[in-house]
Amino acid sequence: MAARSGGSNARSTSTSVERFALGAQINLADSHARILADAAIRNEFETGIDHLDAASTRNQGDLEAQFIATFEELYGLKFPRPPLLSYSASSLASILGTYLGRGARIMWPIPSFDNIRDVVRTTGAEISLVPESAFAELIATPPHIPWFNTIWLTLPNNPTAFVLNSNEYARFAAYAAEAGITLVIDHCFRAYSPVTLQFDQYEILEASGCRYMVLEDTGKTVSSLDLKVGMLTGSRDVHPRLALLNENLLLNVSPFTLSVLSSIMHTWSRKSGLVALRTTIRANRQLIRDAYAGFTLTPQMHSTDMPVEWLTAGSKQEISDLLKSCAAGGLQLLPGASFFGRPNEMGSSFLRVALARDTPVVQAGAAILHAALAI
């Protein structure tokens, strides 16, 4: 069964491959956080009855406020207005697509994960894919008359870890304000970028006066068996409309989920949880790099803190054969073709390895990867 899903079908979406991988012996496909050895996380699940009591007795608004405050504390930022809450960033992306609508001409750097692009495209928005390298050059010398009216950017980017520092971010926001461009920024992986953690993006966006919408998510960071919360914050001129769209789709996020996540994030704030998380990621990355050392796989990363390893090989066939061999051994990885848009041969020589796992899981996956490369 597992060998059937090597992920080599370029017509598959990344999410369809990831869903199949949920049933694999070793799943290193999806980038959700699945590090269950974390002491803070285990403690909160061991005291789950306390969260059940809190969820059933406390005011929903108080739980939401507590969750937002602990998120701010953990990441050193301040939301300019209470973010809208949902069960995932992807569901909020559909709201953004509805808001932007058919008049949107979106510039979208690639490689990037395909599911949110697909969600937004179904609303009628026109999406133009731009290589990440070209995007970096474009924002360094932006056009006075842009051919786009929206930029959708993931910072740090999944899968490459491309990021903007505070000066670049400020210039980016100032340009958007001057040119009348809407910024949509996905910060769901912010925990994995020391650069991003050095400054408050919302402060810069608000000061610039640009129109913006920002996505956040706990699911890429907190390993809580997919109990997660997505967040959406818009600039003052768009936030009320976004709030109405969100209310039409969802009454509220589970108070139990809010209670559990708030406690975990509060503990992490006091005990350097994000530092420990990135330390685990770096150790897991080294296991994978040791596994492919001496073979033709090459990392294509801007940083070693991102919870994925983005790799390229010499040819599409080499990646296809490797994915099949890994699957036959019980290991599921993610092919890279869909990160570049479909149909697209550009990404067929890439693959992604998820690293936000307990280290023994990655160690077992690394052994299968090494054996597959040695065939």
Short mmCIF file of C-alpha atoms in Angstrom, two decimals:
data_model
loop_
_atom_site.label_atom_id
_atom_site.label_comp_id
_atom_site.label_asym_id
_atom_site.label_seq_id
_atom_site.Cartn_x
_atom_site.Cartn_y
_atom_site.Cartn_z
CA MET A 1 0.00 0.00 0.00
CA ALA A 2 2.66 2.52 1.01
CA ALA A 3 4.70 1.91 -2.12
CA ARG A 4 1.73 3.03 -4.18
CA SER A 5 2.16 6.57 -2.90
CA GLY A 6 5.64 7.62 -3.80
CA GLY A 7 4.30 11.09 -4.45
CA SER A 8 5.70 11.06 -7.95
CA ASN A 9 2.47 12.01 -9.69
CA ALA A 10 3.01 15.62 -10.71
CA ARG A 11 -0.76 16.11 -11.04
CA SER A 12 -1.28 15.44 -7.33
CA THR A 13 -1.66 18.41 -5.05
CA SER A 14 0.76 18.65 -2.17
CA THR A 15 -2.11 18.24 0.26
CA SER A 16 -3.35 15.04 -1.40
CA VAL A 17 0.12 13.54 -1.05
CA GLU A 18 0.33 14.70 2.56
CA ARG A 19 -3.04 13.20 3.37
CA PHE A 20 -1.96 9.81 2.02
CA ALA A 21 1.24 10.13 4.05
CA LEU A 22 -0.78 10.32 7.28
CA GLY A 23 -1.14 6.55 6.98
CA ALA A 24 2.52 5.87 6.33
CA GLN A 25 4.86 4.09 8.71
CA ILE A 26 7.02 7.23 8.76
CA ASN A 27 5.47 10.50 7.64
CA LEU A 28 7.99 13.19 6.75
CA ALA A 29 5.67 14.80 4.21
CA ASP A 30 3.51 17.44 5.89
CA SER A 31 5.01 20.39 7.76
CA HIS A 32 2.62 20.30 10.71
CA ALA A 33 4.39 20.19 14.07
CA ARG A 34 4.44 16.64 15.45
CA ILE A 35 7.06 16.75 18.22
CA LEU A 36 5.23 15.01 21.02
CA ALA A 37 8.24 14.56 23.32
CA ASP A 38 8.00 18.25 24.34
CA ALA A 39 7.49 18.33 28.13
CA ALA A 40 5.20 21.36 28.11
CA ILE A 41 2.90 19.77 25.54
CA ARG A 42 2.77 16.43 27.36
CA ASN A 43 1.95 18.17 30.64
CA GLU A 44 -1.03 20.00 29.14
CA PHE A 45 -2.51 16.80 27.75
CA GLU A 46 -1.93 14.99 31.05
CA THR A 47 -3.99 17.72 32.76
CA GLY A 48 -6.60 17.77 30.01
CA ILE A 49 -9.48 17.65 32.48
CA ASP A 50 -8.42 21.06 33.80
CA HIS A 51 -8.74 22.52 30.31
CA LEU A 52 -12.09 20.82 29.88
CA ASP A 53 -13.28 22.49 33.09
CA ALA A 54 -11.89 25.86 32.00
CA ALA A 55 -13.49 25.54 28.58
CA SER A 56 -16.88 24.78 30.08
CA THR A 57 -16.89 27.46 32.77
CA ARG A 58 -14.90 30.44 31.48
CA ASN A 59 -16.22 33.15 29.20
CA GLN A 60 -15.37 32.58 25.50
CA GLY A 61 -14.21 36.16 25.12
CA ASP A 62 -11.84 35.80 28.07
CA LEU A 63 -10.35 32.62 26.61
CA GLU A 64 -9.85 34.29 23.24
CA ALA A 65 -8.20 37.31 24.87
CA GLN A 66 -5.92 35.05 26.88
CA PHE A 67 -4.94 33.11 23.78
CA ILE A 68 -4.13 36.29 21.84
CA ALA A 69 -2.12 37.70 24.76
CA THR A 70 -0.02 34.55 25.14
CA PHE A 71 0.66 34.48 21.39
CA GLU A 72 1.83 38.11 21.59
CA GLU A 73 3.99 37.30 24.61
CA LEU A 74 5.63 34.32 22.92
CA TYR A 75 6.49 36.20 19.72
CA GLY A 76 7.15 39.68 21.07
CA LEU A 77 4.52 41.45 18.99
CA LYS A 78 1.32 43.43 19.46
CA PHE A 79 -1.73 42.99 17.27
CA PRO A 80 -3.15 46.41 16.31
CA ARG A 81 -6.66 44.94 16.65
CA PRO A 82 -7.87 41.54 17.85
CA PRO A 83 -7.15 38.95 15.16
CA LEU A 84 -9.96 36.87 13.72
CA LEU A 85 -9.73 33.25 14.86
CA SER A 86 -10.42 30.08 12.92
CA TYR A 87 -9.44 26.42 12.85
CA SER A 88 -6.72 26.86 10.25
CA ALA A 89 -4.90 29.45 8.19
CA SER A 90 -6.17 27.71 5.04
CA SER A 91 -9.79 28.41 5.95
CA LEU A 92 -8.90 32.05 6.52
CA ALA A 93 -7.17 32.11 3.13
CA SER A 94 -10.49 31.30 1.52
CA ILE A 95 -11.90 34.40 3.22
CA LEU A 96 -9.04 36.45 1.83
CA GLY A 97 -9.72 35.08 -1.63
CA THR A 98 -13.38 36.04 -1.30
CA TYR A 99 -12.42 39.53 -0.16
CA LEU A 100 -9.90 40.08 -2.97
CA GLY A 101 -12.20 38.61 -5.63
CA ARG A 102 -12.00 38.72 -9.39
CA GLY A 103 -10.35 42.12 -9.56
CA ALA A 104 -7.23 40.91 -7.80
CA ARG A 105 -4.00 40.59 -9.80
CA ILE A 106 -1.74 38.78 -7.36
CA MET A 107 2.01 38.45 -7.64
CA TRP A 108 2.98 35.22 -5.86
CA PRO A 109 6.63 34.20 -5.42
CA ILE A 110 7.52 30.56 -6.00
CA PRO A 111 8.38 27.97 -4.86
CA SER A 112 5.53 28.07 -2.37
CA PHE A 113 3.03 25.58 -1.00
CA ASP A 114 0.22 25.13 -3.49
CA ASN A 115 -2.97 24.60 -1.46
CA ILE A 116 -3.54 28.24 -0.49
CA ARG A 117 -2.82 29.38 -4.06
CA ASP A 118 -5.44 26.92 -5.28
CA VAL A 119 -7.98 28.11 -2.69
CA VAL A 120 -7.48 31.74 -3.71
CA ARG A 121 -7.55 30.95 -7.44
CA THR A 122 -11.04 29.42 -7.13
CA THR A 123 -12.39 32.85 -6.17
CA GLY A 124 -11.46 34.21 -9.59
CA ALA A 125 -8.31 36.06 -8.60
CA GLU A 126 -5.61 36.25 -11.26
CA ILE A 127 -2.34 34.83 -9.93
CA SER A 128 1.04 35.44 -11.55
CA LEU A 129 3.85 33.22 -10.32
CA VAL A 130 7.25 34.88 -9.99
CA PRO A 131 10.50 33.09 -9.09
CA GLU A 132 11.64 33.96 -5.60
CA SER A 133 14.94 35.34 -6.90
CA ALA A 134 13.14 37.65 -9.31
CA PHE A 135 10.81 38.78 -6.53
CA ALA A 136 13.78 39.73 -4.34
CA GLU A 137 15.15 41.86 -7.19
CA LEU A 138 11.73 43.38 -7.86
CA ILE A 139 11.17 44.63 -4.32
CA ALA A 140 14.71 46.03 -4.26
CA THR A 141 13.84 48.21 -7.29
CA PRO A 142 10.03 48.16 -7.47
CA PRO A 143 8.17 49.36 -10.58
CA HIS A 144 6.46 52.76 -10.41
CA ILE A 145 3.48 51.38 -12.34
CA PRO A 146 3.04 47.79 -11.13
CA TRP A 147 1.26 45.15 -13.20
CA PHE A 148 -0.18 43.69 -9.99
CA ASN A 149 -2.40 45.14 -7.28
CA THR A 150 -1.70 42.52 -4.60
CA ILE A 151 1.39 40.70 -3.36
CA TRP A 152 1.00 37.40 -1.48
CA LEU A 153 4.12 36.47 0.42
CA THR A 154 5.03 33.80 3.00
CA LEU A 155 7.70 34.90 5.49
CA PRO A 156 9.70 32.85 6.16
CA ASN A 157 8.84 31.05 2.97
CA ASN A 158 7.81 27.42 2.90
CA PRO A 159 9.97 25.71 1.69
CA THR A 160 13.06 27.90 1.14
CA ALA A 161 13.09 30.00 4.37
CA PHE A 162 13.38 33.23 2.32
CA VAL A 163 12.73 36.15 4.67
CA LEU A 164 12.88 39.95 4.89
CA ASN A 165 14.81 41.75 7.61
CA SER A 166 13.32 44.79 9.37
CA ASN A 167 14.72 47.33 6.88
CA GLU A 168 13.57 45.31 3.88
CA TYR A 169 10.17 44.80 5.47
CA ALA A 170 9.78 48.53 6.08
CA ARG A 171 10.73 49.39 2.49
CA PHE A 172 8.33 46.72 1.25
CA ALA A 173 5.44 48.17 3.28
CA ALA A 174 6.28 51.74 2.29
CA TYR A 175 6.26 50.79 -1.39
CA ALA A 176 2.89 49.09 -1.00
CA ALA A 177 1.45 52.21 0.62
CA GLU A 178 2.84 54.50 -2.08
CA ALA A 179 1.75 52.30 -5.00
CA GLY A 180 -1.65 51.38 -3.54
CA ILE A 181 -0.81 47.67 -3.43
CA THR A 182 -2.48 45.27 -1.03
CA LEU A 183 -0.12 43.06 0.96
CA VAL A 184 -1.12 39.58 2.07
CA ILE A 185 1.58 38.12 4.30
CA ASP A 186 1.61 34.61 5.69
CA HIS A 187 3.61 34.48 8.92
CA CYS A 188 2.59 30.93 9.89
CA PHE A 189 6.23 29.82 10.11
CA ARG A 190 7.45 32.85 12.09
CA ALA A 191 8.72 30.64 14.95
CA TYR A 192 11.45 29.28 12.69
CA SER A 193 13.03 32.59 11.68
CA PRO A 194 15.30 34.37 14.15
CA VAL A 195 15.24 37.30 11.72
CA THR A 196 11.45 37.57 11.82
CA LEU A 197 11.45 37.31 15.62
CA GLN A 198 13.68 40.38 15.91
CA PHE A 199 10.97 42.94 15.12
CA ASP A 200 7.22 43.52 15.23
CA GLN A 201 5.84 43.31 11.70
CA TYR A 202 2.49 44.79 12.70
CA GLU A 203 4.15 47.93 14.00
CA ILE A 204 5.83 48.44 10.62
CA LEU A 205 2.68 47.70 8.63
CA GLU A 206 0.55 50.08 10.69
CA ALA A 207 3.13 52.87 10.49
CA SER A 208 3.37 52.54 6.70
CA GLY A 209 -0.34 53.10 6.14
CA CYS A 210 -0.54 50.31 3.57
CA ARG A 211 -3.52 47.99 3.10
CA TYR A 212 -2.57 44.62 4.50
CA MET A 213 -3.83 41.24 5.69
CA VAL A 214 -1.67 38.90 7.77
CA LEU A 215 -2.13 35.19 8.46
CA GLU A 216 -0.81 33.41 11.55
CA ASP A 217 -1.17 29.80 12.70
CA THR A 218 -0.17 27.66 15.69
CA GLY A 219 -0.26 24.40 13.76
CA LYS A 220 3.24 24.73 12.29
CA THR A 221 4.74 25.28 15.74
CA VAL A 222 2.77 23.69 18.59
CA SER A 223 2.58 19.89 18.40
CA SER A 224 -0.94 19.47 19.74
CA LEU A 225 -2.26 16.73 17.44
CA ASP A 226 -3.72 19.32 15.08
CA LEU A 227 -5.59 21.22 17.77
CA LYS A 228 -4.67 24.58 16.29
CA VAL A 229 -5.82 28.12 15.72
CA GLY A 230 -5.41 30.24 12.61
CA MET A 231 -5.45 34.02 12.90
CA LEU A 232 -6.15 36.84 10.45
CA THR A 233 -5.51 40.52 11.03
CA GLY A 234 -6.26 43.26 8.51
CA SER A 235 -5.44 46.93 8.32
CA ARG A 236 -8.10 49.26 9.70
CA ASP A 237 -9.81 49.72 6.34
CA VAL A 238 -10.33 45.98 5.66
CA HIS A 239 -10.62 44.32 9.06
CA PRO A 240 -14.38 44.88 9.58
CA ARG A 241 -15.24 43.27 6.24
CA LEU A 242 -12.95 40.32 6.98
CA ALA A 243 -14.59 39.94 10.39
CA LEU A 244 -18.03 39.72 8.80
CA LEU A 245 -16.86 37.07 6.33
CA ASN A 246 -15.31 35.05 9.16
CA GLU A 247 -18.42 35.28 11.33
CA ASN A 248 -20.51 33.95 8.47
CA LEU A 249 -18.35 30.81 8.37
CA LEU A 250 -17.56 30.12 12.01
CA LEU A 251 -19.18 30.95 15.33
CA ASN A 252 -16.13 30.31 17.47
CA VAL A 253 -12.97 28.25 17.92
CA SER A 254 -13.19 25.52 20.55
CA PRO A 255 -12.62 26.93 24.04
CA PHE A 256 -10.81 23.69 24.92
CA THR A 257 -8.32 24.30 22.10
CA LEU A 258 -7.82 27.91 23.20
CA SER A 259 -7.14 26.83 26.79
CA VAL A 260 -4.64 24.12 25.86
CA LEU A 261 -2.69 26.28 23.41
CA SER A 262 -2.60 29.27 25.76
CA SER A 263 -1.02 27.16 28.50
CA ILE A 264 1.58 25.66 26.17
CA MET A 265 2.59 29.03 24.74
CA HIS A 266 2.77 30.58 28.22
CA THR A 267 5.12 27.81 29.36
CA TRP A 268 7.23 28.21 26.24
CA SER A 269 7.55 31.96 26.91
CA ARG A 270 9.01 31.25 30.34
CA LYS A 271 11.20 28.30 29.36
CA SER A 272 12.59 29.29 25.94
CA GLY A 273 10.33 26.89 24.12
CA LEU A 274 11.00 28.35 20.69
CA VAL A 275 14.76 28.00 21.18
CA ALA A 276 14.31 24.34 22.14
CA LEU A 277 12.06 23.81 19.12
CA ARG A 278 14.64 25.20 16.69
CA THR A 279 17.36 23.14 18.39
CA THR A 280 15.35 19.99 17.68
CA ILE A 281 14.85 21.07 14.06
CA ARG A 282 18.58 21.62 13.56
CA ALA A 283 19.39 18.21 15.06
CA ASN A 284 16.82 16.54 12.81
CA ARG A 285 18.17 18.36 9.77
CA GLN A 286 21.65 17.05 10.48
CA LEU A 287 20.30 13.48 10.56
CA ILE A 288 18.78 13.97 7.11
CA ARG A 289 21.90 15.66 5.74
CA ASP A 290 24.08 12.86 7.04
CA ALA A 291 21.76 10.41 5.27
CA TYR A 292 22.20 12.00 1.84
CA ALA A 293 25.83 13.09 2.23
CA GLY A 294 27.87 11.85 -0.73
CA PHE A 295 24.84 11.49 -2.99
CA THR A 296 23.44 13.96 -5.55
CA LEU A 297 20.86 15.67 -3.33
CA THR A 298 21.61 19.33 -2.62
CA PRO A 299 19.89 21.61 -0.06
CA GLN A 300 18.33 24.83 -1.37
CA MET A 301 17.69 26.66 1.91
CA HIS A 302 18.25 30.25 3.10
CA SER A 303 18.29 29.10 6.74
CA THR A 304 18.72 25.92 8.79
CA ASP A 305 15.93 26.85 11.23
CA MET A 306 13.00 26.10 8.92
CA PRO A 307 11.17 22.85 9.81
CA VAL A 308 11.71 21.37 6.34
CA GLU A 309 14.66 20.38 4.18
CA TRP A 310 14.21 21.56 0.58
CA LEU A 311 16.32 19.47 -1.78
CA THR A 312 17.09 19.17 -5.45
CA ALA A 313 18.65 16.35 -7.44
CA GLY A 314 20.11 16.06 -10.89
CA SER A 315 16.92 15.03 -12.65
CA LYS A 316 13.18 14.50 -12.42
CA GLN A 317 13.66 10.74 -12.85
CA GLU A 318 16.11 10.59 -9.97
CA ILE A 319 13.59 12.23 -7.61
CA SER A 320 10.77 10.03 -8.89
CA ASP A 321 12.78 6.85 -8.33
CA LEU A 322 13.87 8.03 -4.89
CA LEU A 323 10.32 8.81 -3.76
CA LYS A 324 9.16 5.37 -4.89
CA SER A 325 12.02 3.61 -3.13
CA CYS A 326 11.41 5.54 0.09
CA ALA A 327 7.70 4.75 -0.08
CA ALA A 328 8.47 1.05 -0.54
CA GLY A 329 10.47 1.26 2.69
CA GLY A 330 7.61 2.94 4.55
CA LEU A 331 8.83 6.56 4.31
CA GLN A 332 6.71 9.29 2.74
CA LEU A 333 8.34 12.52 1.53
CA LEU A 334 6.80 15.39 -0.46
CA PRO A 335 7.59 15.91 -4.18
CA GLY A 336 8.36 19.48 -5.15
CA ALA A 337 6.58 19.87 -8.51
CA SER A 338 3.44 21.51 -7.12
CA PHE A 339 5.44 24.19 -5.33
CA PHE A 340 6.06 25.79 -8.72
CA GLY A 341 2.51 25.62 -10.06
CA ARG A 342 0.82 22.94 -12.14
CA PRO A 343 1.56 21.77 -14.75
CA ASN A 344 5.21 22.69 -14.25
CA GLU A 345 8.37 20.66 -14.82
CA MET A 346 10.53 23.16 -12.91
CA GLY A 347 9.92 21.55 -9.54
CA SER A 348 10.08 17.92 -10.65
CA SER A 349 13.69 17.61 -9.52
CA PHE A 350 12.86 18.88 -5.99
CA LEU A 351 11.55 17.23 -2.86
CA ARG A 352 10.76 18.38 0.69
CA VAL A 353 11.48 16.56 3.95
CA ALA A 354 9.49 17.57 7.05
CA LEU A 355 11.58 17.95 10.22
CA ALA A 356 9.09 18.92 12.95
CA ARG A 357 9.02 15.40 14.34
CA ASP A 358 10.41 13.59 17.36
CA THR A 359 14.07 12.88 16.63
CA PRO A 360 13.73 9.04 16.69
CA VAL A 361 11.12 9.33 13.91
CA VAL A 362 13.48 11.41 11.76
CA GLN A 363 16.34 9.05 12.55
CA ALA A 364 14.31 6.09 11.27
CA GLY A 365 13.31 8.07 8.18
CA ALA A 366 16.92 9.05 7.54
CA ALA A 367 17.93 5.39 7.55
CA ILE A 368 15.30 4.58 4.91
CA LEU A 369 16.35 7.59 2.83
CA HIS A 370 20.01 6.53 2.95
CA ALA A 371 19.13 2.98 1.94
CA ALA A 372 17.00 4.24 -0.95
CA LEU A 373 19.82 6.46 -2.20
CA ALA A 374 22.27 3.58 -2.01
CA ILE A 375 20.23 1.33 -4.30
#
